[in-house]
Coordinates of C-alpha atoms in Angstrom, one line a residue:
Chain A
X211 CA 37.0 7.8 8.8
X212 CA 33.9 6.8 10.8
X213 CA 32.1 3.7 9.6
X214 CA 28.3 3.7 9.7
X215 CA 25.5 1.1 9.7
X216 CA 22.3 2.1 7.9
X217 CA 18.9 0.5 8.5
X218 CA 16.7 1.1 5.4
X219 CA 13.1 0.5 4.4
X220 CA 12.1 0.7 0.7
X221 CA 9.2 0.0 -1.7
X222 CA 11.1 -1.6 -4.6
X223 CA 8.4 -1.1 -7.2
X224 CA 10.1 1.7 -9.1
X225 CA 13.6 0.4 -8.9
X226 CA 16.0 -1.9 -10.8
X227 CA 16.8 -3.7 -7.6
X228 CA 19.1 -2.8 -4.7
X229 CA 22.5 -2.9 -6.3
X230 CA 24.2 0.0 -7.9
X231 CA 24.1 -0.3 -11.7
X232 CA 25.0 2.0 -14.5
X233 CA 22.2 3.8 -16.4
X234 CA 19.3 2.5 -14.3
X235 CA 17.8 3.7 -11.0
X236 CA 18.6 1.5 -8.0
X237 CA 18.1 1.9 -4.3
X238 CA 21.9 1.7 -3.5
X239 CA 22.5 4.2 -6.3
X240 CA 19.9 6.7 -4.8
X241 CA 21.4 6.4 -1.3
X242 CA 24.9 6.8 -2.5
X243 CA 24.0 9.9 -4.5
X244 CA 22.5 11.5 -1.4
X245 CA 25.5 10.5 0.8
X246 CA 27.9 11.8 -1.8
X247 CA 26.0 15.1 -2.0
X248 CA 26.2 15.4 1.8
X249 CA 29.9 14.5 2.0
X250 CA 31.0 16.5 -1.1
X251 CA 32.8 13.5 -2.4
X252 CA 31.9 10.0 -3.7
X253 CA 30.6 7.7 -1.0
X254 CA 30.0 4.0 -1.6
X255 CA 28.1 1.6 0.8
X256 CA 27.7 -2.1 1.0
X257 CA 24.3 -3.8 1.3
X258 CA 23.7 -7.0 3.3
X259 CA 22.2 -8.5 0.2
X260 CA 21.1 -7.6 -3.3
X261 CA 17.3 -7.6 -3.7
X262 CA 15.9 -8.0 -7.2
X263 CA 14.1 -5.4 -9.2
X264 CA 10.6 -4.9 -7.6
X265 CA 11.5 -6.6 -4.3
X266 CA 10.9 -4.6 -1.1
X267 CA 12.7 -4.3 2.2
X268 CA 11.5 -3.4 5.7
X269 CA 15.0 -3.5 7.2
X270 CA 17.9 -3.7 4.7
X271 CA 21.2 -3.2 6.4
X272 CA 24.1 -1.3 4.7
X273 CA 27.4 -0.1 5.8
X274 CA 30.2 2.2 4.8
X275 CA 32.5 5.0 5.9
X276 CA 31.2 8.6 5.4
X277 CA 33.3 11.7 5.8
X278 CA 31.1 14.1 7.7
X279 CA 30.8 16.2 10.8
X280 CA 27.1 15.5 11.3
X281 CA 25.7 13.4 14.1
X282 CA 24.1 10.1 13.2
X283 CA 20.6 11.7 13.6
X284 CA 21.6 14.6 11.4
X285 CA 22.8 12.1 8.7
X286 CA 19.5 10.2 8.9
X287 CA 17.4 13.4 8.6
X288 CA 19.6 14.7 5.8
X289 CA 19.2 11.5 3.8
X290 CA 15.4 11.2 4.4
X291 CA 15.0 14.8 3.3
X292 CA 16.7 14.2 -0.1
X293 CA 15.6 10.6 -0.7
X294 CA 12.3 10.0 -2.5
X295 CA 9.1 8.9 -0.6
X296 CA 9.7 5.2 -1.3
X297 CA 13.0 5.0 0.5
X298 CA 13.4 5.7 4.2
X299 CA 16.5 5.6 6.4
X300 CA 15.2 4.2 9.7
X301 CA 18.5 4.4 11.6
X302 CA 22.1 5.5 11.2
X303 CA 24.5 4.2 13.8
X304 CA 28.3 4.5 14.2
X305 CA 29.8 1.1 13.5
X306 CA 33.1 -0.6 14.3
X307 CA 35.7 0.1 11.6
X308 CA 35.7 -3.5 10.4
X309 CA 31.8 -3.9 10.3
X310 CA 30.6 -4.9 6.8
X311 CA 26.9 -5.3 6.3
X312 CA 27.3 -8.3 3.9
X313 CA 30.3 -10.2 5.3
X314 CA 29.2 -9.9 8.9
X315 CA 25.6 -11.0 8.3
X316 CA 24.7 -14.2 10.1
X317 CA 21.2 -14.7 8.7
X318 CA 18.3 -13.2 6.9
X319 CA 14.6 -13.3 7.1
X320 CA 12.6 -12.9 3.9
X321 CA 8.8 -12.9 3.8
X322 CA 6.8 -13.8 0.7
X323 CA 3.1 -12.9 0.7
X324 CA 0.6 -14.6 -1.6
X325 CA -3.0 -13.5 -2.1
X326 CA -5.4 -16.3 -2.9
X327 CA -8.7 -14.4 -2.7
X328 CA -11.3 -14.3 -5.5
X329 CA -11.3 -10.5 -5.7
X330 CA -8.4 -8.3 -6.7
X331 CA -6.4 -6.8 -3.7
X332 CA -6.7 -3.1 -4.6
X333 CA -4.7 -1.6 -1.8
X334 CA -1.8 -4.0 -1.4
X335 CA -1.5 -5.2 -5.0
X336 CA 2.1 -4.0 -5.2
X337 CA 3.1 -6.1 -2.2
X338 CA 1.6 -9.5 -2.9
X339 CA 1.5 -12.2 -5.6
X340 CA -2.1 -12.5 -6.7
X341 CA -2.6 -16.2 -7.8
X342 CA -4.7 -16.9 -10.9
X343 CA -8.4 -16.8 -10.4
X344 CA -9.7 -20.0 -8.9
X345 CA -6.2 -21.3 -8.0
X346 CA -6.2 -22.7 -4.5
X347 CA -3.1 -23.9 -2.5
X348 CA -3.0 -26.4 0.3
X349 CA -0.7 -25.1 3.1
X350 CA -0.4 -28.6 4.7
X351 CA 1.1 -29.9 1.5
X352 CA 3.4 -26.9 1.3
X353 CA 4.6 -27.5 4.9
X354 CA 5.4 -31.1 4.0
X355 CA 7.5 -29.9 1.0
X356 CA 9.2 -27.2 3.1
X357 CA 10.4 -29.9 5.6
X358 CA 12.5 -31.4 2.8
X359 CA 14.0 -28.0 2.0
X360 CA 15.0 -26.9 5.5
X361 CA 18.6 -27.6 6.5
X362 CA 21.9 -27.4 4.7
X363 CA 21.6 -28.4 1.0
X364 CA 23.0 -27.7 -2.4
X365 CA 20.3 -25.4 -3.7
X366 CA 21.6 -25.3 -7.3
X367 CA 18.1 -26.1 -8.5
X368 CA 16.8 -23.0 -6.8
X369 CA 19.5 -20.6 -8.1
X370 CA 18.5 -18.1 -10.8
X371 CA 22.1 -17.4 -11.9
X372 CA 23.1 -19.9 -14.6
X373 CA 26.7 -18.7 -14.5
X374 CA 27.0 -19.3 -10.8
X375 CA 30.6 -20.7 -10.3
X376 CA 30.8 -20.6 -6.5
X377 CA 29.2 -23.0 -4.1
X378 CA 25.5 -23.2 -4.2
X379 CA 25.3 -24.9 -0.8
X380 CA 23.2 -22.8 1.7
X381 CA 21.6 -23.4 5.1
X382 CA 17.9 -22.8 5.5
X383 CA 17.0 -22.5 9.2
X384 CA 13.2 -22.5 8.8
X385 CA 10.3 -22.0 6.4
X386 CA 7.1 -21.0 8.3
X387 CA 3.9 -21.0 6.4
X388 CA 0.7 -19.5 7.7
X389 CA -2.7 -18.6 6.4
X390 CA -4.3 -15.3 7.3
X391 CA -7.7 -14.9 5.6
X392 CA -7.1 -14.7 1.8
X393 CA -3.4 -14.5 2.3
X394 CA -0.7 -17.1 2.7
X395 CA 2.5 -15.9 4.2
X396 CA 5.8 -17.7 3.8
X397 CA 8.7 -16.7 6.2
X398 CA 12.1 -17.9 5.1
X399 CA 15.0 -17.8 7.7
X400 CA 18.4 -18.7 6.4
X401 CA 22.1 -18.1 6.8
X402 CA 22.3 -16.9 3.2
X403 CA 20.4 -17.1 -0.1
X404 CA 21.3 -17.5 -3.7
X405 CA 20.0 -15.2 -6.5
X406 CA 16.2 -15.6 -6.9
X407 CA 16.3 -18.4 -4.3
X408 CA 13.4 -17.3 -2.2
X409 CA 11.3 -16.6 -5.3
X410 CA 12.1 -20.0 -6.8
X411 CA 11.4 -21.8 -3.5
X412 CA 8.1 -19.9 -3.3
X413 CA 7.2 -20.8 -6.9
X414 CA 8.0 -24.4 -6.2
X415 CA 6.0 -24.5 -3.0
X416 CA 3.0 -23.1 -4.8
X417 CA 3.3 -25.9 -7.4
X418 CA 3.1 -28.4 -4.5
X419 CA 0.3 -26.4 -2.8
X420 CA -1.7 -26.4 -6.1
X421 CA -1.2 -30.2 -6.4
X422 CA 1.0 -30.1 -9.5
X423 CA 4.1 -31.4 -7.6
X424 CA 4.3 -33.9 -4.7
X425 CA 6.0 -32.9 -1.4
X426 CA 8.5 -35.8 -1.6
X427 CA 9.5 -34.7 -5.1
X428 CA 11.6 -31.9 -3.3
X429 CA 14.2 -34.5 -2.7
X430 CA 14.7 -35.1 -6.4
X431 CA 14.7 -31.4 -7.1
X432 CA 17.5 -30.9 -4.5
X433 CA 19.6 -33.9 -5.6
X434 CA 19.1 -33.2 -9.3
X435 CA 20.9 -29.8 -9.1
X436 CA 19.1 -28.5 -12.1
X437 CA 17.0 -25.3 -12.3
X438 CA 14.5 -27.0 -14.6
X439 CA 13.4 -29.4 -11.9
X440 CA 12.1 -26.7 -9.6
X441 CA 9.0 -24.6 -10.1
X442 CA 8.8 -21.1 -11.7
X443 CA 10.2 -18.0 -10.2
X444 CA 7.5 -16.3 -8.2
X445 CA 7.0 -12.6 -9.1
X446 CA 9.2 -10.0 -7.2
X447 CA 6.5 -7.8 -5.7
X448 CA 5.4 -10.4 -3.1
X449 CA 8.9 -10.5 -1.6
X450 CA 10.2 -8.4 1.3
X451 CA 13.5 -8.5 3.2
X452 CA 12.3 -8.3 6.8
X453 CA 15.5 -8.6 8.9
X454 CA 19.3 -9.2 8.7
X455 CA 20.9 -10.8 11.7
X456 CA 24.4 -10.1 13.1
X457 CA 26.3 -11.5 16.0
X458 CA 25.5 -9.8 19.3
X459 CA 28.6 -8.3 20.8
Chain B
X143 CA -34.1 -3.4 -18.2
X144 CA -32.6 -4.8 -15.0
X145 CA -31.2 -2.3 -12.6
X146 CA -28.0 -3.2 -10.7
X147 CA -26.2 -2.1 -7.6
X148 CA -22.3 -2.2 -7.7
X149 CA -20.0 -2.2 -4.7
X150 CA -16.6 -0.9 -5.7
X151 CA -13.1 -0.6 -4.2
X152 CA -10.5 1.6 -5.8
X153 CA -7.1 3.2 -5.2
X154 CA -7.8 6.7 -6.5
X155 CA -4.1 7.7 -6.9
X156 CA -4.0 7.5 -10.7
X157 CA -7.5 9.0 -11.3
X158 CA -9.1 12.4 -11.8
X159 CA -11.7 11.5 -9.2
X160 CA -14.8 9.3 -9.5
X161 CA -17.0 11.3 -11.8
X162 CA -17.1 10.8 -15.5
X163 CA -15.2 13.8 -17.2
X164 CA -14.2 14.4 -20.7
X165 CA -10.5 13.9 -21.7
X166 CA -9.3 12.7 -18.3
X167 CA -9.3 9.2 -16.7
X168 CA -11.9 8.8 -14.0
X169 CA -13.1 5.7 -12.1
X170 CA -16.7 6.1 -13.3
X171 CA -15.4 6.5 -16.8
X172 CA -13.3 3.3 -16.6
X173 CA -16.3 1.3 -15.2
X174 CA -18.7 2.7 -17.8
X175 CA -16.3 1.8 -20.6
X176 CA -16.1 -1.8 -19.4
X177 CA -19.9 -2.1 -18.9
X178 CA -20.5 -0.5 -22.4
X179 CA -18.0 -3.0 -23.9
X180 CA -19.9 -5.9 -22.2
X181 CA -23.4 -4.6 -23.2
X182 CA -22.5 -3.6 -26.7
X183 CA -24.1 -0.2 -26.2
X184 CA -23.4 2.9 -24.0
X185 CA -24.1 2.2 -20.3
X186 CA -24.1 5.0 -17.6
X187 CA -24.1 4.5 -13.9
X188 CA -24.6 6.8 -10.9
X189 CA -22.2 6.8 -8.0
X190 CA -23.3 7.5 -4.4
X191 CA -21.0 10.4 -4.2
X192 CA -18.2 12.1 -6.2
X193 CA -14.8 11.4 -4.7
X194 CA -12.0 13.9 -5.5
X195 CA -8.9 13.2 -7.5
X196 CA -6.6 11.0 -5.5
X197 CA -9.3 9.9 -2.9
X198 CA -9.8 6.2 -2.4
X199 CA -12.8 4.0 -1.7
X200 CA -13.2 0.7 0.0
X201 CA -16.9 0.5 -0.7
X202 CA -18.3 3.0 -3.2
X203 CA -21.9 2.2 -4.3
X204 CA -23.1 2.8 -7.8
X205 CA -26.3 1.9 -9.7
X206 CA -27.7 1.7 -13.2
X207 CA -29.5 -0.5 -15.6
X208 CA -27.4 -2.8 -17.8
X209 CA -28.7 -4.7 -20.8
X210 CA -27.1 -8.2 -20.5
X211 CA -28.0 -11.9 -20.2
X212 CA -25.1 -12.5 -17.7
X213 CA -25.7 -13.4 -14.1
X214 CA -24.6 -10.8 -11.5
X215 CA -21.5 -13.0 -10.7
X216 CA -20.6 -13.1 -14.4
X217 CA -21.0 -9.4 -14.7
X218 CA -18.7 -8.9 -11.7
X219 CA -16.1 -11.3 -13.1
X220 CA -16.3 -9.7 -16.6
X221 CA -15.8 -6.3 -15.1
X222 CA -12.9 -7.3 -12.9
X223 CA -11.2 -9.0 -15.8
X224 CA -11.2 -5.8 -17.9
X225 CA -10.8 -3.2 -15.2
X226 CA -7.2 -2.2 -14.1
X227 CA -5.6 -3.5 -10.9
X228 CA -6.6 -0.5 -8.9
X229 CA -10.3 -0.9 -9.3
X230 CA -12.2 -3.9 -8.0
X231 CA -15.9 -4.7 -8.3
X232 CA -16.7 -6.4 -4.9
X233 CA -20.3 -7.2 -5.6
X234 CA -22.9 -6.9 -8.3
X235 CA -26.5 -7.3 -7.1
X236 CA -29.9 -6.9 -8.9
X237 CA -31.6 -3.8 -7.5
X238 CA -35.2 -2.5 -7.5
X239 CA -36.0 -0.5 -10.6
X240 CA -36.2 2.7 -8.7
X241 CA -33.0 2.2 -6.7
X242 CA -30.5 5.1 -7.2
X243 CA -27.1 5.0 -5.4
X244 CA -27.0 8.7 -4.8
X245 CA -30.7 9.7 -4.1
X246 CA -31.3 6.7 -1.9
X247 CA -28.2 7.0 0.2
X248 CA -29.0 7.7 3.9
X249 CA -25.5 8.3 5.1
X250 CA -21.8 7.9 4.4
X251 CA -18.7 7.0 6.4
X252 CA -15.4 8.5 5.4
X253 CA -12.1 7.8 7.0
X254 CA -9.2 10.2 7.0
X255 CA -5.8 8.8 8.0
X256 CA -3.0 11.0 9.3
X257 CA 0.6 9.9 9.8
X258 CA 2.5 11.8 12.6
X259 CA 5.6 9.6 12.9
X260 CA 9.1 11.0 12.5
X261 CA 10.1 8.6 9.7
X262 CA 8.5 8.5 6.3
X263 CA 5.8 5.8 5.9
X264 CA 7.2 3.9 2.9
X265 CA 4.5 1.3 2.4
X266 CA 1.3 3.3 2.9
X267 CA 2.5 6.7 1.7
X268 CA -0.2 6.8 -0.9
X269 CA -3.0 6.3 1.7
X270 CA -2.1 8.8 4.5
X271 CA -1.4 12.5 5.0
X272 CA 2.2 12.7 6.4
X273 CA 2.4 15.7 8.6
X274 CA 5.4 18.0 8.4
X275 CA 8.4 16.8 10.4
X276 CA 8.1 17.6 14.1
X277 CA 4.4 18.6 13.8
X278 CA 2.4 17.0 16.7
X279 CA -1.3 17.1 17.1
X280 CA -3.3 16.7 20.3
X281 CA -6.3 14.4 19.8
X282 CA -8.1 15.7 23.0
X283 CA -8.2 19.2 21.5
X284 CA -9.4 17.8 18.2
X285 CA -12.2 15.9 19.9
X286 CA -13.3 19.1 21.7
X287 CA -13.4 20.9 18.3
X288 CA -15.2 18.0 16.7
X289 CA -18.0 18.3 19.3
X290 CA -18.9 21.7 17.9
X291 CA -19.0 20.4 14.4
X292 CA -21.2 17.3 15.0
X293 CA -25.0 17.9 14.3
X294 CA -26.9 19.8 11.7
X295 CA -25.2 23.0 10.7
X296 CA -24.6 25.2 7.7
X297 CA -21.2 24.0 6.6
X298 CA -20.6 26.8 4.0
X299 CA -17.2 27.5 5.6
X300 CA -16.3 23.9 4.9
X301 CA -17.4 23.8 1.3
X302 CA -14.7 23.8 -1.5
X303 CA -17.2 24.9 -4.2
X304 CA -17.3 28.7 -4.3
X305 CA -20.1 28.7 -6.8
X306 CA -22.3 26.4 -4.6
X307 CA -25.8 27.8 -5.0
X308 CA -27.8 25.1 -3.2
X309 CA -28.1 24.7 0.5
X310 CA -24.9 24.1 2.4
X311 CA -26.7 22.7 5.4
X312 CA -25.6 19.1 6.2
X313 CA -26.0 16.7 9.2
X314 CA -22.9 15.2 10.7
X315 CA -23.8 12.2 12.9
X316 CA -20.3 11.7 14.5
X317 CA -16.6 12.4 14.2
X318 CA -14.6 9.7 15.9
X319 CA -10.9 10.4 16.5
X320 CA -8.5 7.7 17.6
X321 CA -4.8 7.3 17.9
X322 CA -3.1 4.1 16.7
X323 CA 0.7 4.3 17.1
X324 CA 2.1 6.9 14.7
X325 CA -1.4 7.3 13.1
X326 CA -4.4 9.4 13.9
X327 CA -7.6 8.1 12.3
X328 CA -10.7 10.4 11.9
X329 CA -14.0 8.7 11.1
X330 CA -16.7 11.0 9.7
X331 CA -20.3 9.7 9.7
X332 CA -22.8 12.0 8.1
X333 CA -26.1 12.1 6.1
X334 CA -24.2 13.9 3.3
X335 CA -21.1 15.9 2.6
X336 CA -20.3 19.0 0.5
X337 CA -17.4 19.2 -2.0
X338 CA -14.1 18.8 -0.1
X339 CA -16.0 18.9 3.2
X340 CA -14.2 16.0 4.9
X341 CA -10.8 17.3 3.8
X342 CA -11.5 20.9 5.0
X343 CA -12.9 19.5 8.3
X344 CA -9.7 17.4 8.7
X345 CA -7.4 20.4 7.8
X346 CA -9.3 22.5 10.4
X347 CA -9.1 19.8 13.1
X348 CA -5.4 19.5 12.5
X349 CA -5.0 23.3 13.0
X350 CA -6.8 22.8 16.4
X351 CA -4.7 19.7 17.2
X352 CA -1.5 21.6 16.4
X353 CA -2.6 24.5 18.7
X354 CA -3.0 27.1 15.9
X355 CA -6.8 27.3 16.4
X356 CA -8.9 26.9 19.6
X357 CA -11.6 24.3 19.8
X358 CA -14.3 26.9 20.6
X359 CA -13.3 28.9 17.5
X360 CA -15.3 26.2 15.5
X361 CA -18.5 28.1 16.5
X362 CA -17.2 31.2 14.7
X363 CA -16.2 29.2 11.7
X364 CA -19.6 27.7 11.4
X365 CA -21.6 31.0 12.0
X366 CA -19.2 33.0 9.7
X367 CA -20.2 31.0 6.6
X368 CA -16.9 31.8 4.9
X369 CA -14.3 29.4 3.6
X370 CA -11.4 31.6 4.7
X371 CA -12.3 31.1 8.4
X372 CA -11.7 27.3 8.3
X373 CA -8.3 25.6 8.0
X374 CA -6.6 24.3 4.8
X375 CA -7.9 21.5 2.7
X376 CA -6.2 18.3 3.8
X377 CA -4.5 16.4 0.9
X378 CA -6.7 13.8 -1.0
X379 CA -4.6 10.7 -0.5
X380 CA -5.5 10.3 3.3
X381 CA -9.2 10.1 2.5
X382 CA -11.2 6.9 1.9
X383 CA -14.9 6.3 1.4
X384 CA -15.6 3.4 3.8
X385 CA -19.3 2.8 3.5
X386 CA -22.6 4.1 2.1
X387 CA -25.7 3.4 4.1
X388 CA -29.2 2.7 2.7
X389 CA -32.5 2.0 4.4
X390 CA -33.0 -1.6 5.2
X391 CA -36.1 -3.0 3.5

């Protein structure tokens, strides 16, 4: 059966996250229902990662075999026709039989957008974290803290899953922090991320930016391997999965 | 009692339009409730225009006297604190006693945004009109049609109110049409607009752009003074009030 690769954009506001779950509406669940409708039998796909409830994606990658006679373009158009307005299939491409969106992923790029303006951001309020009124953050301090976090570390302090039994070692390639008017944009590039990791990294960097933590304290947070040492989990709506990287053939 | 001028941004998605109406949620109604709460008595304001249900504004202007000891900044902050996320008071300024947001307005700028791409616009779907799949529009044809519409005309054919008894003569200063990737942006500058006028102008220009009407036919539509001659009313969510102009003192 032909294996396919799906490139997907979604506004996560209305969903209980990416991953298929019983009794709640998820993005994977919606997509699988439409593919199953098209194929006339149950179809399951695998996402490159599991975004939390309320988190968005501009380019999630998923894969799975689909029994159909349609062309990739026809599959894409069929899916977009039946999917709601807040999920869009950008591309459907035939993939090698062994291609698996999660196991083959070499890296991911997440973007976290913070709004620091005095006035409420009416038109992008669902895509940013609006800091409390009067809260200011110093990007230079955040960059200093980020320098401690980049690299291969045990990120147990930045893991939202208390029952995590597997390794919490991950490799962060880069954290780029830029200011754009009233916005601060954090770009995280890494080989892989733990549950809530980008949101906890962001919440911690904001503590540093606001002056409530020192940049050098990041070393203690990493070596302490304890969730309580890090900052709060930033809210989901500011987070967006921007890209998943695979090895070029 | 001090008269004030309010500059307001709102996402109109959830509202039954700007104007105060009984038993439905409107933007004017929300703002008046908050001002009344602040003043401890009923406060009414006047908007520069009445946007339809689902239409947005980046800079609506309203005015009205408010009994309060607060400074303009304190009024603004109080209002923003109690207003929902999709309404933001950008500015509160003391105004001359006789200033009236509607009667003193000299012109308005409305923007209509059309999305013509093949794939659904996930993140701005509430702020654009997504044309039917495969529909293409020719901006050069639309500009030719717009040239007939600019100027002072009887716009009865472009008026959504069948019971309109007053003059339907209005002056359009300019219609600017520009392409930006998958988007077509129509900017309407005029001294005043009839009910649904920008949406009917847009619906008609899209008929021309799609080749279903000829640019020169606009003359007939204007002289015919009959709503049925014009094109359909474009959906509300693509429309945004960008600016209201007043005489400089």
